[in-house]
Each structure stands twice: as structure tokens, then as C-alpha cells.
XYZ file of C-alpha atoms in Angstrom:
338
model
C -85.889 38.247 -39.130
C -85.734 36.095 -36.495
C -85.183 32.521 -37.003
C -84.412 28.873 -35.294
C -80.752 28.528 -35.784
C -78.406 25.403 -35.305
C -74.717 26.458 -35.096
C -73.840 22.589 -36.174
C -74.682 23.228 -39.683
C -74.893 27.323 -39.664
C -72.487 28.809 -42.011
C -68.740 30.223 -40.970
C -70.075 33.836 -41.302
C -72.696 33.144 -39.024
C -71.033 32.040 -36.688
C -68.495 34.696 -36.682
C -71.630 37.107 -37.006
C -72.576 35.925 -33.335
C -68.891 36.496 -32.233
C -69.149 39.958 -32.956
C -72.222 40.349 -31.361
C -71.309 38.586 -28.130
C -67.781 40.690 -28.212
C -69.861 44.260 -28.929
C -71.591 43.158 -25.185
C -68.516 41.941 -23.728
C -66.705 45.652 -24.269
C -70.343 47.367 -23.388
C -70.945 45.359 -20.185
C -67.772 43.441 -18.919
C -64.978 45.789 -21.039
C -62.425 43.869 -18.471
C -63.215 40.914 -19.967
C -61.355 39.404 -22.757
C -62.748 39.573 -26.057
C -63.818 35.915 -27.479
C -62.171 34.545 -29.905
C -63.463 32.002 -32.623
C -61.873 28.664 -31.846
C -63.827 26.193 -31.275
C -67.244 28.774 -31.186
C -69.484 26.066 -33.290
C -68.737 23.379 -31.102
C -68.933 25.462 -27.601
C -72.366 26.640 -28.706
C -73.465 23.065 -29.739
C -71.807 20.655 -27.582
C -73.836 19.561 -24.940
C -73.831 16.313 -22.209
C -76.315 13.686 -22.982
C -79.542 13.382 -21.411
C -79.434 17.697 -22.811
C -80.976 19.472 -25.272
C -79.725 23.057 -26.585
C -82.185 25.009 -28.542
C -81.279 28.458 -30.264
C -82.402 31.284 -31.925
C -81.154 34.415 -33.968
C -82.272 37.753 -35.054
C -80.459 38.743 -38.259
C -80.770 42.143 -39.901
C -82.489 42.391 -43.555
C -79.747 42.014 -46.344
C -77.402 44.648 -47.086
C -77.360 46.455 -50.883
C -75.458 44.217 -52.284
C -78.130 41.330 -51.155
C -75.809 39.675 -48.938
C -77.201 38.419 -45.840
C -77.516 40.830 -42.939
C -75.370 40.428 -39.663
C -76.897 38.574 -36.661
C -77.704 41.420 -33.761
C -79.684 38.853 -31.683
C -79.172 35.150 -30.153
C -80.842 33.469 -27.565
C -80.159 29.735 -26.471
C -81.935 27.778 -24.414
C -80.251 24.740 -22.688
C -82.945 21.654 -21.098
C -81.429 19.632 -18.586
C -83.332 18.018 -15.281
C -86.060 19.896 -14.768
C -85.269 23.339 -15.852
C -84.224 25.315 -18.882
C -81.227 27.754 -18.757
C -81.361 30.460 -21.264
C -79.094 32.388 -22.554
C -79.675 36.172 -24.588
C -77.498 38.315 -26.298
C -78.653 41.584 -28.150
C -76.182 43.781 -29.640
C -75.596 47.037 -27.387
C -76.832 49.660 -30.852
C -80.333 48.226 -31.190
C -81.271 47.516 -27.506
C -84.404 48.474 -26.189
C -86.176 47.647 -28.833
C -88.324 44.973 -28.057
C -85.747 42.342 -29.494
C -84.962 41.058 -26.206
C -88.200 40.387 -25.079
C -89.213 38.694 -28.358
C -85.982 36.395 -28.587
C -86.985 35.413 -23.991
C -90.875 34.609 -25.397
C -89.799 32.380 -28.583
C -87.303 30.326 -26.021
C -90.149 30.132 -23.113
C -92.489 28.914 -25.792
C -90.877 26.133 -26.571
C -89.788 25.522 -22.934
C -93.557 25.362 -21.822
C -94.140 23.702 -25.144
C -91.486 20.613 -23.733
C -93.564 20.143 -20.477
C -90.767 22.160 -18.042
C -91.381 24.234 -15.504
C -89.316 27.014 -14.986
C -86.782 29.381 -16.679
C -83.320 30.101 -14.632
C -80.742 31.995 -16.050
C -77.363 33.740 -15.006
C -77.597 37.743 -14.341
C -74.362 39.590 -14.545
C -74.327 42.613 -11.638
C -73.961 45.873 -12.456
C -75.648 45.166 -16.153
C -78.628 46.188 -17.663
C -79.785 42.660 -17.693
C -80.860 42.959 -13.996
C -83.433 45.090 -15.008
C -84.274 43.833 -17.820
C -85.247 40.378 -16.332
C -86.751 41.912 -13.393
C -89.055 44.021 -15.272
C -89.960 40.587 -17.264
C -90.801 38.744 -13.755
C -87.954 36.727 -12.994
C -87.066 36.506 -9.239
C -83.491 36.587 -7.763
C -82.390 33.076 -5.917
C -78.842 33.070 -5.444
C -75.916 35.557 -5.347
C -72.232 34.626 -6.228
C -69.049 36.588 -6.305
C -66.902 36.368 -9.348
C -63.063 36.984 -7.816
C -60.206 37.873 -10.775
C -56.718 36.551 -10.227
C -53.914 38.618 -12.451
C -50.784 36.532 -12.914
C -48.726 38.910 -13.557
C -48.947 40.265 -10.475
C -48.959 36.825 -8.007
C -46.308 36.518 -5.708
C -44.629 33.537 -7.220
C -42.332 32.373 -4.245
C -45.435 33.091 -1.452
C -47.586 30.672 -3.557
C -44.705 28.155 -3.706
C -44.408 27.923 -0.092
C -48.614 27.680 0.183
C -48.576 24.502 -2.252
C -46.688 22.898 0.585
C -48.362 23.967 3.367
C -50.270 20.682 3.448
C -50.240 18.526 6.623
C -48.684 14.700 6.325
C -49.537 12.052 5.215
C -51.355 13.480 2.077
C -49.601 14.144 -1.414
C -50.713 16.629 -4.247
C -51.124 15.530 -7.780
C -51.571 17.396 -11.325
C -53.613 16.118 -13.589
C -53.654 17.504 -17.029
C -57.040 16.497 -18.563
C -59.075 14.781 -16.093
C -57.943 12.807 -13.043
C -56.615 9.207 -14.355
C -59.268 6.519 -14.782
C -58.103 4.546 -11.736
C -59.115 7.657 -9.119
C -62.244 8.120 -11.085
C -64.540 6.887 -8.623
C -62.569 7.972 -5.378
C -62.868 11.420 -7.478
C -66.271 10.996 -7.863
C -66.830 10.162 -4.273
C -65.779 13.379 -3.177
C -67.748 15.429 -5.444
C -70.868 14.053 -4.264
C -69.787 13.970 -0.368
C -69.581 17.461 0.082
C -69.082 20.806 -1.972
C -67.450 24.294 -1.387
C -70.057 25.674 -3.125
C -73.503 24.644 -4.034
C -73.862 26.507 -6.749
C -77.644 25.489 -7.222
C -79.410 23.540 -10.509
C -78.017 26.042 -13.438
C -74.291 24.483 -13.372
C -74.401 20.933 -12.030
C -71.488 19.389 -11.027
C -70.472 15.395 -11.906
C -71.361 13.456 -8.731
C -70.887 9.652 -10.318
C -68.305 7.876 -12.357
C -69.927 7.997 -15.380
C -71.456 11.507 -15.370
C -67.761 12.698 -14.684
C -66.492 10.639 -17.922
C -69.578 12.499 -20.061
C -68.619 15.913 -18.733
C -65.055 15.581 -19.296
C -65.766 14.275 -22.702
C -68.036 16.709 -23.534
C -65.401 19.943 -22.231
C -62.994 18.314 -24.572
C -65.289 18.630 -27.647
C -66.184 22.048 -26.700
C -62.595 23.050 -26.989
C -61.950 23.462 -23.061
C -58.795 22.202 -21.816
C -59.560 20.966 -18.165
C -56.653 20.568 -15.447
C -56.929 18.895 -12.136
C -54.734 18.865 -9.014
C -55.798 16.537 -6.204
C -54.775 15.632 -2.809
C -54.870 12.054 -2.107
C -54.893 10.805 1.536
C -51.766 8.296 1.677
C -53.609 6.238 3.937
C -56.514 5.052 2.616
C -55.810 6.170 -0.941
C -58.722 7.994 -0.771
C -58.972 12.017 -2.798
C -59.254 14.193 0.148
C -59.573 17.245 -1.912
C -59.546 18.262 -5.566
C -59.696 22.075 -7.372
C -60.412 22.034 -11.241
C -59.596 24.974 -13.830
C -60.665 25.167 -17.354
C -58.951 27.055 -20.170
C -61.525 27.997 -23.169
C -60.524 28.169 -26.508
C -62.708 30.529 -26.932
C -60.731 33.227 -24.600
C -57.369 31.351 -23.693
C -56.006 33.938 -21.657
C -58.388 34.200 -18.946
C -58.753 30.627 -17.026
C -62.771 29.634 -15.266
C -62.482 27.942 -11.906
C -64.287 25.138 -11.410
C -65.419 22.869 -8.642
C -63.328 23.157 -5.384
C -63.571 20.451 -2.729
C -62.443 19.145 0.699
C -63.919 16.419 2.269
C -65.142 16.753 5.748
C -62.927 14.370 7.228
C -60.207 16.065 5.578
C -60.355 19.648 6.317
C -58.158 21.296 8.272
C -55.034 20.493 7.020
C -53.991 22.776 4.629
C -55.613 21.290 1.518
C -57.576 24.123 0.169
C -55.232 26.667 -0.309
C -52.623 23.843 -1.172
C -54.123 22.310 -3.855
C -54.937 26.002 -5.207
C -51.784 27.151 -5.338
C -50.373 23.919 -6.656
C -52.968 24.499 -9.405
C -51.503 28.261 -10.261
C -48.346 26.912 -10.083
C -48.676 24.024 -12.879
C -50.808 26.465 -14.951
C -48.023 29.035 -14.836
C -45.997 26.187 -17.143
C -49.014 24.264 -18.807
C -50.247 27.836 -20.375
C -47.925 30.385 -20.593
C -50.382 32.605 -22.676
C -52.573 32.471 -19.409
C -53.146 36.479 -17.870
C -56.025 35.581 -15.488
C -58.187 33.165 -13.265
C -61.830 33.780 -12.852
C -63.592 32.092 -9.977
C -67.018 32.712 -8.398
C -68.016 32.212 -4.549
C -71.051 32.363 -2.434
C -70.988 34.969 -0.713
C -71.279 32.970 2.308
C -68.332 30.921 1.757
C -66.049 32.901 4.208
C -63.236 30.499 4.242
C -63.149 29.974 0.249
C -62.983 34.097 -0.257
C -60.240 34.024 2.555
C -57.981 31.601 1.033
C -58.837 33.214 -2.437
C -57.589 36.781 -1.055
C -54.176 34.951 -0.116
C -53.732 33.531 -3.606
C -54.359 37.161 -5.037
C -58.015 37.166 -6.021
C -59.656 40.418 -6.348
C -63.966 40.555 -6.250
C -64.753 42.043 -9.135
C -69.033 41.700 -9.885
C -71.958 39.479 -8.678
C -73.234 36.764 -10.018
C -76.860 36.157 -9.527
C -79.140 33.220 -11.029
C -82.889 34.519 -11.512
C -85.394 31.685 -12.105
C -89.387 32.260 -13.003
C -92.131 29.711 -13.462
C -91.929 29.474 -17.844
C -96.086 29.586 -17.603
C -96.170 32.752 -16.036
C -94.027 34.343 -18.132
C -95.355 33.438 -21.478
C -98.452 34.753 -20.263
C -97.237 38.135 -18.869
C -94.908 38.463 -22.270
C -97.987 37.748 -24.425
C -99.985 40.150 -22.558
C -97.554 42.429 -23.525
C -97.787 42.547 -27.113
């Protein structure tokens, strides 16, 4: 039976239900990865910024003997922000290929053509059997990231000590454990939308004004996501010259997502990248001692990221690819199908 599903209101067991799902194609596809743990699971899947919609799905086997309700084997989510909506599919690894999949992408574009958009983009994990499976359902291949690993337990503590200060002078570093403080707010802002180290496309936008940095702070803080901050501010002019952001998830403490890293143009060449980097590691080795791991992704491209990334440790470890497809198109190929 598959069925709309809100995960505000859905019951503890189905929520846990979609744990186990998601963590049966964690250890098929990523086994690496750390399992996900429950914390804060209802809110991450229903927390959203405003101006967004989430919209989501399930596919929940018939009830057992004893008439309880059967486990959920299938969820898809849709997210609808700006002009595009990111969806999101899970099928548990024992009843692929059976048509699930497909069904769960066609209710989701439904309702996306349905809402007036105009595409479908959605994260692709290389080396999975989602690559074909979106492929084979039309969706094109726009941009390629590499996801980088970084094991603590195996950084070379005193190395990264002396690369938080390599910085040049006249700038200082500073931590910032939830957010940078209200009075840098807009100089932080400032340098988010001057210039990016990545451009990571429309599927994860970044915060480029005051008050769209407030929202999505706000909102990573309901979702159970701890975010920490180092900056370097220019002495000068008082100005943030560069900023890297990390984000520890409730939902799998132990392995840290990197965020948005940043150097503004008039600012580069002075050490700040790998500075502010290491300064981060360093703080996080203290603010979460439970901490194994740092996940970041890179374009490809971005030589001089990946290079100070190899210094710190990192090790490549898959792609990262966003597919996109016009939502029209695929509704009608899908429907074809059937």
C-alpha cells in the first residue's frame, strides 16, 4: 500500500520503520557509512525553510498475522523550493526491482507537475544502482562532485596545529559554535554571496542575505543539526574574509557534513583556506569528542579546495552527481510505461 505520509503526525513505529529502511540501503550501498540513528528523525524529515514545501510518500507492506501494521519498505520525498523539486527515494535493498521505485518517482512527479514546476533534480550516489536506475527513467547528468572522508583518528594533530596559524597578518580566526554572532551577520552574509568555493548548483542553496542565513540556521537547529563556524575576519576593515561551516547531525553524530567554504577574492592568498579548516578540526576535536569523521564534497574542478583538503587528511571516497529531467517528460514516459 502506498500512501501520502506526513512524518509530523506519523506514529513512533513509523518512523523508526523508515530508519530501518534507510539503514538496510546505507549497509547495501554506502556500508562505510554510519548507520542513522533516530534522534531527531521526525523533525529532520519535516523541517523545512520557509518559502518550502516537503511532500512524502510511503510504501508499507500488508499487515503481518497478528494484524499489526506492516513495515514501511518504500519512501519517497519530494522537497519544492525556487523553481525545482528535489526528490528523494528509498526502497529497501530485498524487494528492489520491483517496480516500487518507479511507482513511488511517478506519484512525486505527479504532484510536482500538478504544482506548476518544471523540473525534477535529485542527488545520485556513484557507484550505486541508482545511476541506472534514474538513467533508464530519463534523467540527465548536470554536475559531478567528489565526496572526500576525513578519519580523525588518524589526523596529524600537531601538523594541523601549525596550519591553523599559517594565516598571513593582519587577519584573526574565530570559532563560532552555532552560527556566527548577530553583529557579523551581514559581513557573513556578504561573503557568501560575493563569491563561493563551490557552486554547488540549485539542489543545495546556500544563504546569500541576512535574513535567509537567520531562517537556515534556525531551521538546522530544529532539525537537530548542530552547526559550527570558524571565520577569519580582516582586522582592518572588520570585514569576514573567509568562513568554513561543519554540521554535526543527530541523526549520525559521529560522522560531521562540510558545509559552505569561502574566501573572498580580495582575500585569497593568504593562508585562509586551509587556516580556517584546520582551526575548524581543531575546535571540533573538543566541541565533539564522539566525532570519527568529516565528510565534504568538491567539484571536481576545484583544484585548490581538493589540494588543501589532501593536506588536512581527506581521502576521495565516491561521486556525487545531481541528475535533473523536465517533470512533464517524465510523467509521460513513466505512464507510458505502465
Amino acid at each position: 500500500m502506498v500512501r501520502e505520509w506526513d512524518p509530523r503526525t506519523a506514529s513512533s513505529d513509523e518512523v523508526a520503520s523508515v530508519l530501518d529502511t534507510l539503514n538496510a540501503v546505507l549497509a547495501a550501498d554506502l556500508p562505510q557509512d554510519p548507520p542513522w540513528r533516530e534522534s531527531s528523525l521526525r523533525e529532520y524529515l519535516s523541517e523545512v525553510m520557509p518559502g518550502e514545501r516537503r511532500i512524502s510518500w510511503v510504501a508499507q507492506a500488508e499487515p503481518g498475522p497478528d494484524g499489526g501494521p506492516g513495515p514501511i519498505l518504500g519512501h519517497v520525498h519530494v522537497l519544492l523550493l525556487g523553481d525545482i523539486g528535489v526528490l528523494e527515494v528509498l526502497v529497501h535493498p530485498d524487494i528492489r526491482r520491483t517496480g516500487l521505485g518507479r511507482e513511488l518517482v511517478l506519484l512525486a512527479a505527479r504532484r510536482v507537475y500538478q504544482e506548476g514546476f518544471q523540473s525534477i533534480g535529485v542527488e545520485v550516489v556513484g557507484d550505486t544502482p541508482a545511476i541506472a536506475f534514474y538513467e533508464s527513467l530519463g534523467f540527465t547528468r548536470e554536475y559531478v562532485e567528489t565526496r572526500s572522508v576525513l578519519d580523525l583518528g588518524a589526523v596529524d594533530w600537531p601538523a594541523l596545529a601549525q596550519m591553523a596559524t599559517g594565516i598571513g597578518a593582519g587577519y584573526h580566526l574565530e570559532f563560532c559554535p552555532g552560527g556566527p554572532p548577530d553583529d557579523l551577520i551581514e559581513a557573513y552574509a556578504r561573503a557568501k554571496a560575493e563569491v563561493r568555493d563551490v557552486d554547488d548548483g540549485e539542489l543545495r542553496p546556500s544563504s546569500y542575505d541576512p535574513q535567509r542565513l537567520r531562517d537556515s540556521l534556525d531551521t538546522l537547529h530544529r532539525r537537530g543539526m548542530k552547526p559550527y563556524i570558524v571565520l577569519a575576519q580582516h582586522e582592518h576593515s572588520g570585514e569576514v574574509a573567509g568562513l568554513t561551516e561543519v554540521v554535526v547531525p543527530a541523526q549520525h553524530p559521529t560522522r560531521a557534513d562540510q558545509y559552505d567554504t569561502i574566501v573572498v577574492q580580495d582575500h585569497r592568498g593568504y593562508g585562509i583556506d586551509r587556516a580556517i579548516k584546520a582551526r575548524m578540526l581543531l575546535e571540533l576535536r573538543s566541541a565533539e569528542p564522539t566525532l570519527a569523521e568529516v565528510q565534504t564534497w568538491n567539484a571536481q574542478a576545484n583544484e585548490a579546495m581538493l589540494k588543501v583538503n589532501a593536506e588536512l587528511g581527506y581521502r576521495p571516497d565516491r561521486e556525487w552527481c545531481e541528475y535533473s529531467v523536465d517533470v512533464a517528460e517524465l510523467v509521460h514516459r513513466l505512464d507510458a510505461a505502465r
